[in-house]
PDB file of C-alpha atoms and ligand atoms in Angstrom:
ATOM      1  CA  MET A   1       0.000   0.000   0.000  1.00 92.00           C
ATOM      2  CA  LYS A   2       1.557   3.282  -1.109  1.00 97.00           C
ATOM      3  CA  PHE A   3       0.789   6.667   0.457  1.00 96.00           C
ATOM      4  CA  PHE A   4       0.623   9.795  -1.648  1.00 98.00           C
ATOM      5  CA  ILE A   5      -0.193  13.207  -0.218  1.00 98.00           C
ATOM      6  CA  ASP A   6      -3.010  15.048  -1.991  1.00 98.00           C
ATOM      7  CA  THR A   7      -1.883  18.682  -1.876  1.00 98.00           C
ATOM      8  CA  ALA A   8       0.244  21.344  -3.552  1.00 98.00           C
ATOM      9  CA  ASN A   9       1.222  22.821  -0.169  1.00 98.00           C
ATOM     10  CA  LEU A  10       5.018  22.543   0.109  1.00 98.00           C
ATOM     11  CA  GLU A  11       5.032  22.705   3.924  1.00 98.00           C
ATOM     12  CA  GLN A  12       2.596  19.803   4.212  1.00 98.00           C
ATOM     13  CA  ILE A  13       4.525  17.831   1.572  1.00 98.00           C
ATOM     14  CA  ARG A  14       7.745  18.348   3.578  1.00 98.00           C
ATOM     15  CA  GLU A  15       5.995  17.306   6.818  1.00 97.00           C
ATOM     16  CA  ALA A  16       4.705  14.090   5.199  1.00 97.00           C
ATOM     17  CA  GLN A  17       8.112  13.410   3.612  1.00 97.00           C
ATOM     18  CA  ASP A  18       9.799  13.864   7.019  1.00 97.00           C
ATOM     19  CA  LEU A  19       7.533  11.136   8.424  1.00 96.00           C
ATOM     20  CA  GLY A  20       9.417   8.739   6.140  1.00 96.00           C
ATOM     21  CA  VAL A  21       6.348   6.983   4.752  1.00 95.00           C
ATOM     22  CA  LEU A  22       5.545   9.120   1.715  1.00 97.00           C
ATOM     23  CA  ASP A  23       5.562   7.499  -1.730  1.00 98.00           C
ATOM     24  CA  GLY A  24       4.397  10.398  -3.905  1.00 98.00           C
ATOM     25  CA  VAL A  25       2.179  13.451  -4.416  1.00 98.00           C
ATOM     26  CA  THR A  26      -0.998  14.205  -6.345  1.00 98.00           C
ATOM     27  CA  THR A  27      -2.066  17.698  -7.319  1.00 98.00           C
ATOM     28  CA  ASN A  28      -4.883  19.099  -9.411  1.00 98.00           C
ATOM     29  CA  PRO A  29      -5.704  22.588 -10.724  1.00 98.00           C
ATOM     30  CA  SER A  30      -7.922  23.307  -7.695  1.00 98.00           C
ATOM     31  CA  LEU A  31      -5.153  22.333  -5.242  1.00 98.00           C
ATOM     32  CA  MET A  32      -2.667  24.542  -7.135  1.00 98.00           C
ATOM     33  CA  ALA A  33      -5.140  27.454  -7.055  1.00 98.00           C
ATOM     34  CA  LYS A  34      -5.652  26.921  -3.304  1.00 98.00           C
ATOM     35  CA  GLU A  35      -1.928  27.657  -2.838  1.00 98.00           C
ATOM     36  CA  GLY A  36      -2.237  30.764  -5.035  1.00 98.00           C
ATOM     37  CA  ILE A  37      -0.005  29.312  -7.776  1.00 97.00           C
ATOM     38  CA  SER A  38      -0.874  30.860 -11.142  1.00 96.00           C
ATOM     39  CA  GLY A  39       0.803  31.530 -14.481  1.00 96.00           C
ATOM     40  CA  GLU A  40       2.444  28.789 -16.569  1.00 95.00           C
ATOM     41  CA  GLU A  41       6.005  29.420 -15.386  1.00 97.00           C
ATOM     42  CA  ASN A  42       5.051  29.509 -11.689  1.00 97.00           C
ATOM     43  CA  ILE A  43       2.972  26.352 -12.050  1.00 98.00           C
ATOM     44  CA  LEU A  44       5.799  24.444 -13.760  1.00 98.00           C
ATOM     45  CA  ASN A  45       8.320  25.677 -11.172  1.00 98.00           C
ATOM     46  CA  HIS A  46       6.020  24.561  -8.389  1.00 98.00           C
ATOM     47  CA  TYR A  47       5.925  21.018  -9.819  1.00 98.00           C
ATOM     48  CA  LYS A  48       9.729  21.020  -9.906  1.00 98.00           C
ATOM     49  CA  LYS A  49       9.880  22.154  -6.247  1.00 98.00           C
ATOM     50  CA  ILE A  50       7.547  19.299  -5.255  1.00 98.00           C
ATOM     51  CA  CYS A  51       9.746  16.786  -7.126  1.00 98.00           C
ATOM     52  CA  GLU A  52      12.786  18.040  -5.235  1.00 98.00           C
ATOM     53  CA  ILE A  53      11.097  17.360  -1.874  1.00 98.00           C
ATOM     54  CA  VAL A  54       9.822  13.812  -2.495  1.00 97.00           C
ATOM     55  CA  ASP A  55      11.336  10.683  -4.018  1.00 94.00           C
ATOM     56  CA  GLY A  56       8.240   9.193  -5.695  1.00 97.00           C
ATOM     57  CA  ASP A  57       5.734   9.981  -8.447  1.00 98.00           C
ATOM     58  CA  VAL A  58       4.237  13.478  -8.657  1.00 98.00           C
ATOM     59  CA  SER A  59       0.981  13.841 -10.599  1.00 98.00           C
ATOM     60  CA  ALA A  60       0.621  17.046 -12.634  1.00 98.00           C
ATOM     61  CA  GLU A  61      -2.671  17.610 -14.433  1.00 98.00           C
ATOM     62  CA  VAL A  62      -3.139  18.856 -18.004  1.00 98.00           C
ATOM     63  CA  ILE A  63      -5.509  21.756 -18.652  1.00 98.00           C
ATOM     64  CA  ALA A  64      -6.173  21.018 -22.345  1.00 98.00           C
ATOM     65  CA  THR A  65      -9.156  18.799 -23.134  1.00 98.00           C
ATOM     66  CA  ASP A  66      -8.392  18.021 -26.799  1.00 98.00           C
ATOM     67  CA  PHE A  67      -6.027  15.216 -27.896  1.00 98.00           C
ATOM     68  CA  GLU A  68      -3.349  17.454 -29.482  1.00 98.00           C
ATOM     69  CA  GLY A  69      -3.388  19.861 -26.549  1.00 98.00           C
ATOM     70  CA  MET A  70      -3.211  17.085 -23.952  1.00 98.00           C
ATOM     71  CA  ILE A  71      -0.267  15.279 -25.563  1.00 98.00           C
ATOM     72  CA  LYS A  72       1.651  18.541 -26.104  1.00 98.00           C
ATOM     73  CA  GLU A  73       1.078  19.589 -22.492  1.00 98.00           C
ATOM     74  CA  GLY A  74       1.714  16.046 -21.240  1.00 98.00           C
ATOM     75  CA  GLU A  75       5.055  15.780 -23.036  1.00 98.00           C
ATOM     76  CA  HIS A  76       6.082  19.169 -21.688  1.00 98.00           C
ATOM     77  CA  LEU A  77       5.104  18.266 -18.111  1.00 98.00           C
ATOM     78  CA  ALA A  78       6.934  14.935 -18.359  1.00 98.00           C
ATOM     79  CA  SER A  79      10.087  16.700 -19.595  1.00 98.00           C
ATOM     80  CA  LEU A  80      10.200  18.811 -16.411  1.00 98.00           C
ATOM     81  CA  HIS A  81      11.328  15.979 -14.132  1.00 98.00           C
ATOM     82  CA  PRO A  82      11.543  12.160 -14.287  1.00 98.00           C
ATOM     83  CA  GLN A  83       9.122  11.876 -11.333  1.00 98.00           C
ATOM     84  CA  ILE A  84       6.257  13.640 -13.140  1.00 98.00           C
ATOM     85  CA  VAL A  85       3.187  11.543 -13.944  1.00 98.00           C
ATOM     86  CA  VAL A  86       0.789  13.230 -16.374  1.00 98.00           C
ATOM     87  CA  LYS A  87      -2.755  13.426 -15.061  1.00 98.00           C
ATOM     88  CA  ILE A  88      -5.386  13.124 -17.784  1.00 98.00           C
ATOM     89  CA  PRO A  89      -9.192  13.231 -17.367  1.00 98.00           C
ATOM     90  CA  ALA A  90     -11.299  10.145 -18.139  1.00 98.00           C
ATOM     91  CA  ILE A  91     -12.841  11.526 -21.320  1.00 98.00           C
ATOM     92  CA  LYS A  92     -12.689  10.242 -24.914  1.00 98.00           C
ATOM     93  CA  GLU A  93      -9.758  12.470 -25.958  1.00 98.00           C
ATOM     94  CA  GLY A  94      -8.077  11.658 -22.655  1.00 98.00           C
ATOM     95  CA  ILE A  95      -8.122   7.902 -23.310  1.00 98.00           C
ATOM     96  CA  LYS A  96      -6.466   8.536 -26.703  1.00 98.00           C
ATOM     97  CA  ALA A  97      -3.869  10.789 -25.050  1.00 98.00           C
ATOM     98  CA  ILE A  98      -3.112   8.129 -22.382  1.00 98.00           C
ATOM     99  CA  LYS A  99      -2.554   5.549 -25.144  1.00 98.00           C
ATOM    100  CA  TYR A 100      -0.231   7.937 -26.992  1.00 98.00           C
ATOM    101  CA  LEU A 101       1.755   9.011 -23.918  1.00 98.00           C
ATOM    102  CA  ASP A 102       2.114   5.377 -22.796  1.00 98.00           C
ATOM    103  CA  SER A 103       3.569   4.514 -26.231  1.00 98.00           C
ATOM    104  CA  LYS A 104       6.171   7.249 -25.617  1.00 98.00           C
ATOM    105  CA  GLY A 105       7.071   5.780 -22.208  1.00 98.00           C
ATOM    106  CA  ILE A 106       5.360   8.620 -20.278  1.00 98.00           C
ATOM    107  CA  LYS A 107       3.530   7.637 -17.074  1.00 98.00           C
ATOM    108  CA  THR A 108      -0.103   8.735 -16.761  1.00 98.00           C
ATOM    109  CA  ASN A 109      -2.748   8.993 -14.059  1.00 99.00           C
ATOM    110  CA  CYS A 110      -6.308   8.812 -15.390  1.00 99.00           C
ATOM    111  CA  THR A 111      -8.293  11.174 -13.171  1.00 98.00           C
ATOM    112  CA  LEU A 112     -11.952  12.005 -12.478  1.00 98.00           C
ATOM    113  CA  VAL A 113     -12.890   8.317 -12.580  1.00 99.00           C
ATOM    114  CA  PHE A 114     -16.342   7.518 -11.219  1.00 98.00           C
ATOM    115  CA  SER A 115     -17.173   4.155 -12.828  1.00 98.00           C
ATOM    116  CA  ALA A 116     -15.702   0.718 -13.557  1.00 98.00           C
ATOM    117  CA  GLY A 117     -16.221   1.380 -17.282  1.00 98.00           C
ATOM    118  CA  GLN A 118     -13.972   4.443 -17.203  1.00 98.00           C
ATOM    119  CA  ALA A 119     -11.378   2.438 -15.247  1.00 98.00           C
ATOM    120  CA  LEU A 120     -11.541  -0.368 -17.830  1.00 98.00           C
ATOM    121  CA  LEU A 121     -10.822   2.008 -20.738  1.00 98.00           C
ATOM    122  CA  ALA A 122      -8.015   3.731 -18.801  1.00 98.00           C
ATOM    123  CA  ALA A 123      -6.319   0.371 -18.145  1.00 98.00           C
ATOM    124  CA  LYS A 124      -6.751  -0.771 -21.757  1.00 98.00           C
ATOM    125  CA  ALA A 125      -5.155   2.503 -22.911  1.00 98.00           C
ATOM    126  CA  GLY A 126      -2.156   1.783 -20.654  1.00 98.00           C
ATOM    127  CA  ALA A 127      -2.644   4.240 -17.784  1.00 98.00           C
ATOM    128  CA  SER A 128      -0.052   3.805 -15.028  1.00 98.00           C
ATOM    129  CA  TYR A 129      -2.623   4.838 -12.405  1.00 99.00           C
ATOM    130  CA  VAL A 130      -6.386   5.188 -12.316  1.00 98.00           C
ATOM    131  CA  SER A 131      -7.894   7.614  -9.800  1.00 98.00           C
ATOM    132  CA  PRO A 132     -11.442   6.801  -8.629  1.00 98.00           C
ATOM    133  CA  PHE A 133     -12.778   9.736  -6.555  1.00 98.00           C
ATOM    134  CA  ILE A 134     -14.351   8.085  -3.532  1.00 98.00           C
ATOM    135  CA  GLY A 135     -15.307  11.169  -1.481  1.00 98.00           C
ATOM    136  CA  ARG A 136     -17.168  12.785  -4.355  1.00 98.00           C
ATOM    137  CA  LEU A 137     -19.139   9.544  -4.883  1.00 98.00           C
ATOM    138  CA  ASP A 138     -19.961   9.371  -1.162  1.00 98.00           C
ATOM    139  CA  ASP A 139     -21.180  12.988  -1.462  1.00 98.00           C
ATOM    140  CA  ILE A 140     -23.906  11.823  -3.849  1.00 98.00           C
ATOM    141  CA  THR A 141     -24.815   8.790  -1.699  1.00 98.00           C
ATOM    142  CA  THR A 142     -22.935   6.300  -3.877  1.00 98.00           C
ATOM    143  CA  ASP A 143     -20.412   4.021  -2.143  1.00 98.00           C
ATOM    144  CA  GLY A 144     -16.979   5.205  -3.304  1.00 98.00           C
ATOM    145  CA  VAL A 145     -15.038   2.438  -1.568  1.00 98.00           C
ATOM    146  CA  GLU A 146     -17.250  -0.138  -3.306  1.00 98.00           C
ATOM    147  CA  LEU A 147     -16.000   1.231  -6.648  1.00 98.00           C
ATOM    148  CA  ILE A 148     -12.382   0.756  -5.495  1.00 98.00           C
ATOM    149  CA  ALA A 149     -13.121  -2.906  -4.676  1.00 98.00           C
ATOM    150  CA  GLN A 150     -14.846  -3.409  -8.065  1.00 98.00           C
ATOM    151  CA  ILE A 151     -11.900  -1.954 -10.017  1.00 98.00           C
ATOM    152  CA  VAL A 152      -9.317  -3.906  -7.980  1.00 98.00           C
ATOM    153  CA  GLU A 153     -11.210  -7.147  -8.724  1.00 98.00           C
ATOM    154  CA  MET A 154     -11.459  -6.325 -12.448  1.00 98.00           C
ATOM    155  CA  TYR A 155      -7.765  -5.440 -12.761  1.00 98.00           C
ATOM    156  CA  ASP A 156      -6.721  -8.574 -10.849  1.00 98.00           C
ATOM    157  CA  TYR A 157      -8.933 -10.812 -12.996  1.00 98.00           C
ATOM    158  CA  TYR A 158      -7.654  -9.416 -16.301  1.00 98.00           C
ATOM    159  CA  GLU A 159      -4.111  -8.857 -14.990  1.00 98.00           C
ATOM    160  CA  PHE A 160      -3.944  -5.175 -15.913  1.00 98.00           C
ATOM    161  CA  ASP A 161      -0.789  -3.410 -14.708  1.00 98.00           C
ATOM    162  CA  THR A 162      -2.613  -0.143 -13.957  1.00 98.00           C
ATOM    163  CA  GLN A 163      -2.441   0.755 -10.260  1.00 98.00           C
ATOM    164  CA  VAL A 164      -5.612   1.724  -8.409  1.00 98.00           C
ATOM    165  CA  LEU A 165      -5.003   5.098  -6.764  1.00 98.00           C
ATOM    166  CA  ALA A 166      -7.853   5.877  -4.378  1.00 98.00           C
ATOM    167  CA  ALA A 167      -8.445   9.649  -4.579  1.00 98.00           C
ATOM    168  CA  SER A 168     -10.802  12.185  -3.026  1.00 98.00           C
ATOM    169  CA  ILE A 169     -10.128  10.663   0.378  1.00 98.00           C
ATOM    170  CA  ARG A 170     -11.803  12.794   3.037  1.00 97.00           C
ATOM    171  CA  HIS A 171     -10.895  11.118   6.331  1.00 97.00           C
ATOM    172  CA  THR A 172      -8.823   8.449   8.051  1.00 98.00           C
ATOM    173  CA  LEU A 173     -11.475   5.711   7.905  1.00 98.00           C
ATOM    174  CA  HIS A 174     -11.463   6.017   4.097  1.00 98.00           C
ATOM    175  CA  ILE A 175      -7.761   5.006   4.149  1.00 98.00           C
ATOM    176  CA  ILE A 176      -8.454   1.829   6.133  1.00 98.00           C
ATOM    177  CA  GLN A 177     -11.428   1.020   3.885  1.00 98.00           C
ATOM    178  CA  CYS A 178      -9.186   1.438   0.815  1.00 98.00           C
ATOM    179  CA  VAL A 179      -6.623  -0.937   2.368  1.00 98.00           C
ATOM    180  CA  GLU A 180      -9.407  -3.503   2.872  1.00 98.00           C
ATOM    181  CA  ALA A 181     -10.591  -2.996  -0.721  1.00 98.00           C
ATOM    182  CA  GLY A 182      -7.068  -3.677  -2.022  1.00 98.00           C
ATOM    183  CA  ALA A 183      -6.168  -0.239  -3.455  1.00 98.00           C
ATOM    184  CA  ASP A 184      -2.524   0.017  -4.547  1.00 98.00           C
ATOM    185  CA  VAL A 185      -2.244   3.654  -3.487  1.00 98.00           C
ATOM    186  CA  ALA A 186      -4.212   6.076  -1.324  1.00 98.00           C
ATOM    187  CA  THR A 187      -3.718   9.793  -1.913  1.00 98.00           C
ATOM    188  CA  CYS A 188      -4.711  11.625   1.230  1.00 97.00           C
ATOM    189  CA  PRO A 189      -4.763  14.999   2.937  1.00 97.00           C
ATOM    190  CA  LEU A 190      -2.059  15.228   5.647  1.00 97.00           C
ATOM    191  CA  ASP A 191      -4.649  15.225   8.470  1.00 97.00           C
ATOM    192  CA  ALA A 192      -6.093  11.911   7.267  1.00 97.00           C
ATOM    193  CA  ILE A 193      -2.604  10.330   7.273  1.00 96.00           C
ATOM    194  CA  LEU A 194      -1.807  11.662  10.763  1.00 97.00           C
ATOM    195  CA  GLY A 195      -5.217  10.454  11.933  1.00 97.00           C
ATOM    196  CA  LEU A 196      -3.949   6.881  11.536  1.00 97.00           C
ATOM    197  CA  LEU A 197      -1.763   7.461  14.603  1.00 97.00           C
ATOM    198  CA  LYS A 198      -4.552   8.645  16.877  1.00 97.00           C
ATOM    199  CA  HIS A 199      -5.515   6.275  19.681  1.00 98.00           C
ATOM    200  CA  PRO A 200      -6.489   7.294  23.231  1.00 98.00           C
ATOM    201  CA  LEU A 201      -4.938   4.107  24.700  1.00 98.00           C
ATOM    202  CA  THR A 202      -1.579   5.084  23.169  1.00 98.00           C
ATOM    203  CA  ASP A 203      -1.764   8.515  24.831  1.00 98.00           C
ATOM    204  CA  ILE A 204      -2.935   7.088  28.182  1.00 98.00           C
ATOM    205  CA  GLY A 205      -0.319   4.313  28.077  1.00 98.00           C
ATOM    206  CA  LEU A 206       2.518   6.689  27.249  1.00 98.00           C
ATOM    207  CA  GLU A 207       1.479   9.092  30.027  1.00 98.00           C
ATOM    208  CA  LYS A 208       1.502   6.213  32.549  1.00 98.00           C
ATOM    209  CA  PHE A 209       4.894   4.864  31.409  1.00 98.00           C
ATOM    210  CA  LEU A 210       6.447   8.314  31.741  1.00 98.00           C
ATOM    211  CA  ALA A 211       4.792   8.962  35.125  1.00 98.00           C
ATOM    212  CA  ASP A 212       6.064   5.625  36.489  1.00 98.00           C
ATOM    213  CA  TYR A 213       9.571   6.368  35.206  1.00 98.00           C
ATOM    214  CA  ARG A 214       9.545   9.848  36.802  1.00 97.00           C
ATOM    215  CA  LYS A 215       8.469   8.395  40.191  1.00 97.00           C
ATOM    216  CA  LEU A 216      11.832   6.650  40.558  1.00 97.00           C
ATOM    217  CA  ASN A 217      14.040   8.810  38.368  1.00 97.00           C
ATOM    218  CA  SER A 218      13.430  12.431  39.374  1.00 84.00           C
TER     219      SER A 218
HETATM  220  C1  E4P B 301      -6.392  13.663  -6.571  1.00 61.97           C
HETATM  221  O1  E4P B 301      -5.824  13.025  -7.426  1.00 61.97           O
HETATM  222  C2  E4P B 301      -7.732  14.241  -6.758  1.00 61.97           C
HETATM  223  O2  E4P B 301      -7.684  15.286  -7.672  1.00 61.97           O
HETATM  224  C3  E4P B 301      -8.252  14.691  -5.413  1.00 61.97           C
HETATM  225  O3  E4P B 301      -8.100  13.617  -4.513  1.00 61.97           O
HETATM  226  C4  E4P B 301      -9.690  15.184  -5.444  1.00 61.97           C
HETATM  227  O4  E4P B 301     -10.129  15.380  -4.127  1.00 61.97           O
HETATM  228  P1  E4P B 301     -11.480  16.177  -3.750  1.00 61.97           P
HETATM  229  O5  E4P B 301     -12.640  15.387  -4.249  1.00 61.97           O
HETATM  230  O6  E4P B 301     -11.446  16.254  -2.255  1.00 61.97           O
HETATM  231  O7  E4P B 301     -11.379  17.524  -4.412  1.00 61.97           O
END
């Protein structure tokens, strides 16, 4: 199970990297905008800064929605740094762009996936990752984790190499549910990752150990 952090915030990326368990980063245009990053040069520089902080894959999303535009942008993004994975939406032109970029040895992440059918086409086109958005499905009373399990089963059965990257994770329980569903990767906000550590018995136990030590050692 790999952990990616789902943010463009450099401080949070550094904090997750310092934990020693980070395998990569996902961004999207909304996350970049949240950090106030605008203008082509600034955006590209920001991706490079992220790649310098982490060791693993860094997803950078195209803005174009036509085939020519997506492959041009994708090739440019991929040339920035060897860790860049080009994020392409699960639309008709996007599937063609994934196929093309895969043939050029460029890694892709098929994003905005909300159905097994979209995940099937992404895998057939040769996507390196497929990103089902579980939180946004939950928001419309559809079980997002169930979709992860369905895609994992399909990929296992047909032996696709595409990795299932559970995205739109909103809380810590989602991470555990994605583990149970067999996701290859979970991309999470920092708080959801840190939430995995929270347990009252750990805090109570540690307090008692330290109190007992102090009784005889102060
Ligand atoms: C990451 O790849 C996705 O873009 C992100 O997880 C979407 O999350 P959201 O649904 O919370 O915006």
